[in-house]
Amino acid sequence: FKKMTSSWTPSTTSQTERLAKEWLSAGVGCALSDTVFNPLEVLKVRRQIQASSNATRSVISNQINTLRLAKSAIQEADGSILKGLWQPGLLATWMRGLSYTGFRIGLYPTVRDYYVKTRTPTSARGMDRNAHDGEEASMSESEQFAVKLLAGATTGAIGSAVFNPIDIVRIRMQSQPYRVMNSNSSGGAMMVPTGQQPFYPSTIRAFSMIVKEEGVVRGLWRGVGVCVARASLLSGSQLGTYDAAKRYLLVKNNEEDESTTNKSTMTTTMTTTSPFLFTRDGPALHFTCAFISGVVAQTVTQPVDTLKTLAMSSTNKNSLFLAANVIRERGFFALYNGFWPAAMRQGPVMVLQMPIVEQLRRLCGLEYF
């Protein structure tokens, strides 16, 4: 028995330790970057919720804009930017970063490598980075990109389904100041639809209050379908684009260098490296690819993101009803309400998020993505 234990434990421990490091490095990196840009997430959530009201298009166009939302949030907090924009939902944002986001980003390389291995002969498989690159090289470019999209969608969908309760609480805490104003004031514009949740005194209390008032499944897993769809699109497009952009830029640069070596008569021309290509996998490449993937991901997921916010903030309407109602009254592009606050957050947050995650991976003894 001891002999079997000693031969089994090291590999199992090593694999478990690696997964833990991947999750931890991604979770910490995401929590840090999400903290910086939490005000933009708060504004995005509130604008999306406002857009679901039954007010006329003209009223909405006059009342809803990002700057006005920001000013209102600060005024509600007695002029405090910190309390008005950074504090709402911040604890839930940390919880989400360490759980859901850490899971979907941290475990992406492992899932991607697993999918690659299923596409290659057993004799060609390996566990190190060079082996992975060799396996991936045996696939066509379209297959490589499809694997990246599938891996990202997989971690996003699983993480979203498991950690949906945290997202529910985060969205409701971020939208809460408008709820409080709506329930306590006798006049003024209605900031959220009626029939919404009451004031939650704290993030932790919010979980128990939602369970008590709405039930476990109908409350904490409300909107899980649209949430999983959004997470699949976001994670697949973000991580797939990020990974593919890194490989593309590095491979193209290496090809250029090789061509320069082989064609001595063109040395002068070929040694001028394109400013869009990178000689090594490092922070400069990470920042560039993170920005590209952030723009792509937000554009792809914005309509579903809006439906997710509306479904999670509502107590009495399903996602299909909300989608039909918004599209019928204001057209499909109403689902892009909050796009600019979201894009302003998603682009910068990923430019900050992915390089931090990459460096934390190295500190934990892991390779880059």
mmCIF file of N, CA, C and O in Angstrom, residues 163-169 172 206-208 210-211 214-222 224 312:
data_model
loop_
_atom_site.group_PDB
_atom_site.id
_atom_site.type_symbol
_atom_site.label_atom_id
_atom_site.label_comp_id
_atom_site.label_asym_id
_atom_site.label_seq_id
_atom_site.Cartn_x
_atom_site.Cartn_y
_atom_site.Cartn_z
ATOM 1 N N PHE A 163 -20.973 29.365 -10.300
ATOM 2 C CA PHE A 163 -20.854 30.556 -9.458
ATOM 3 C C PHE A 163 -21.911 31.616 -9.762
ATOM 4 O O PHE A 163 -21.738 32.793 -9.433
ATOM 5 N N ASN A 164 -23.019 31.209 -10.355
ATOM 6 C CA ASN A 164 -24.104 32.136 -10.674
ATOM 7 C C ASN A 164 -24.608 32.933 -9.463
ATOM 8 O O ASN A 164 -24.902 34.123 -9.584
ATOM 9 N N PRO A 165 -24.735 32.328 -8.270
ATOM 10 C CA PRO A 165 -25.218 33.092 -7.109
ATOM 11 C C PRO A 165 -24.383 34.337 -6.806
ATOM 12 O O PRO A 165 -24.924 35.377 -6.411
ATOM 13 N N ILE A 166 -23.069 34.244 -6.981
ATOM 14 C CA ILE A 166 -22.216 35.400 -6.713
ATOM 15 C C ILE A 166 -22.503 36.516 -7.702
ATOM 16 O O ILE A 166 -22.530 37.702 -7.347
ATOM 17 N N ASP A 167 -22.749 36.151 -8.951
ATOM 18 C CA ASP A 167 -23.068 37.156 -9.960
ATOM 19 C C ASP A 167 -24.411 37.819 -9.676
ATOM 20 O O ASP A 167 -24.598 39.019 -9.904
ATOM 21 N N ILE A 168 -25.374 37.036 -9.194
ATOM 22 C CA ILE A 168 -26.679 37.589 -8.827
ATOM 23 C C ILE A 168 -26.509 38.681 -7.782
ATOM 24 O O ILE A 168 -27.022 39.803 -7.913
ATOM 25 N N VAL A 169 -25.782 38.363 -6.729
ATOM 26 C CA VAL A 169 -25.589 39.315 -5.640
ATOM 27 C C VAL A 169 -24.788 40.522 -6.108
ATOM 28 O O VAL A 169 -25.089 41.662 -5.745
ATOM 29 N N ARG A 172 -27.040 42.915 -8.115
ATOM 30 C CA ARG A 172 -28.044 43.587 -7.285
ATOM 31 C C ARG A 172 -27.405 44.595 -6.335
ATOM 32 O O ARG A 172 -27.985 45.647 -6.063
ATOM 33 N N ALA A 206 -27.238 39.493 1.611
ATOM 34 C CA ALA A 206 -27.980 39.431 0.356
ATOM 35 C C ALA A 206 -28.258 37.992 -0.058
ATOM 36 O O ALA A 206 -29.339 37.667 -0.555
ATOM 37 N N PHE A 207 -27.285 37.112 0.147
ATOM 38 C CA PHE A 207 -27.475 35.704 -0.210
ATOM 39 C C PHE A 207 -28.670 35.105 0.531
ATOM 40 O O PHE A 207 -29.544 34.476 -0.068
ATOM 41 N N SER A 208 -28.681 35.290 1.853
ATOM 42 C CA SER A 208 -29.759 34.700 2.656
ATOM 43 C C SER A 208 -31.099 35.360 2.367
ATOM 44 O O SER A 208 -32.140 34.683 2.350
ATOM 45 N N ILE A 210 -32.098 36.684 -0.496
ATOM 46 C CA ILE A 210 -32.580 36.216 -1.802
ATOM 47 C C ILE A 210 -33.162 34.815 -1.678
ATOM 48 O O ILE A 210 -34.212 34.505 -2.248
ATOM 49 N N VAL A 211 -32.483 33.941 -0.919
ATOM 50 C CA VAL A 211 -32.987 32.580 -0.713
ATOM 51 C C VAL A 211 -34.335 32.611 0.001
ATOM 52 O O VAL A 211 -35.276 31.896 -0.369
ATOM 53 N N GLU A 214 -36.982 34.443 -2.553
ATOM 54 C CA GLU A 214 -37.186 33.920 -3.903
ATOM 55 C C GLU A 214 -36.896 32.438 -4.049
ATOM 56 O O GLU A 214 -37.234 31.832 -5.077
ATOM 57 N N GLY A 215 -36.230 31.843 -3.063
ATOM 58 C CA GLY A 215 -35.865 30.441 -3.155
ATOM 59 C C GLY A 215 -34.436 30.276 -3.650
ATOM 60 O O GLY A 215 -33.827 31.219 -4.146
ATOM 61 N N VAL A 216 -33.908 29.073 -3.523
ATOM 62 C CA VAL A 216 -32.525 28.818 -3.911
ATOM 63 C C VAL A 216 -32.349 28.869 -5.420
ATOM 64 O O VAL A 216 -31.574 29.659 -5.953
ATOM 65 N N VAL A 217 -33.102 28.027 -6.118
ATOM 66 C CA VAL A 217 -32.944 27.951 -7.571
ATOM 67 C C VAL A 217 -33.501 29.184 -8.261
ATOM 68 O O VAL A 217 -32.829 29.811 -9.090
ATOM 69 N N ARG A 218 -34.724 29.559 -7.943
ATOM 70 C CA ARG A 218 -35.356 30.707 -8.599
ATOM 71 C C ARG A 218 -34.704 32.025 -8.208
ATOM 72 O O ARG A 218 -34.849 33.024 -8.912
ATOM 73 N N GLY A 219 -34.006 32.031 -7.087
ATOM 74 C CA GLY A 219 -33.351 33.255 -6.652
ATOM 75 C C GLY A 219 -31.895 33.315 -7.041
ATOM 76 O O GLY A 219 -31.484 34.131 -7.864
ATOM 77 N N LEU A 220 -31.080 32.406 -6.481
ATOM 78 C CA LEU A 220 -29.639 32.460 -6.699
ATOM 79 C C LEU A 220 -29.215 31.983 -8.086
ATOM 80 O O LEU A 220 -28.136 32.341 -8.560
ATOM 81 N N TRP A 221 -30.034 31.158 -8.709
ATOM 82 C CA TRP A 221 -29.708 30.712 -10.070
ATOM 83 C C TRP A 221 -30.643 31.329 -11.101
ATOM 84 O O TRP A 221 -30.814 30.801 -12.186
ATOM 85 N N ARG A 222 -31.217 32.480 -10.755
ATOM 86 C CA ARG A 222 -32.065 33.190 -11.710
ATOM 87 C C ARG A 222 -31.228 33.613 -12.920
ATOM 88 O O ARG A 222 -30.110 34.099 -12.784
ATOM 89 N N VAL A 224 -29.753 31.841 -15.099
ATOM 90 C CA VAL A 224 -28.535 31.060 -15.313
ATOM 91 C C VAL A 224 -28.342 30.716 -16.791
ATOM 92 O O VAL A 224 -27.212 30.631 -17.281
ATOM 93 N N MET A 312 -31.081 39.018 -14.098
ATOM 94 C CA MET A 312 -30.616 38.851 -12.729
ATOM 95 C C MET A 312 -31.163 39.913 -11.783
ATOM 96 O O MET A 312 -31.253 39.692 -10.574
#
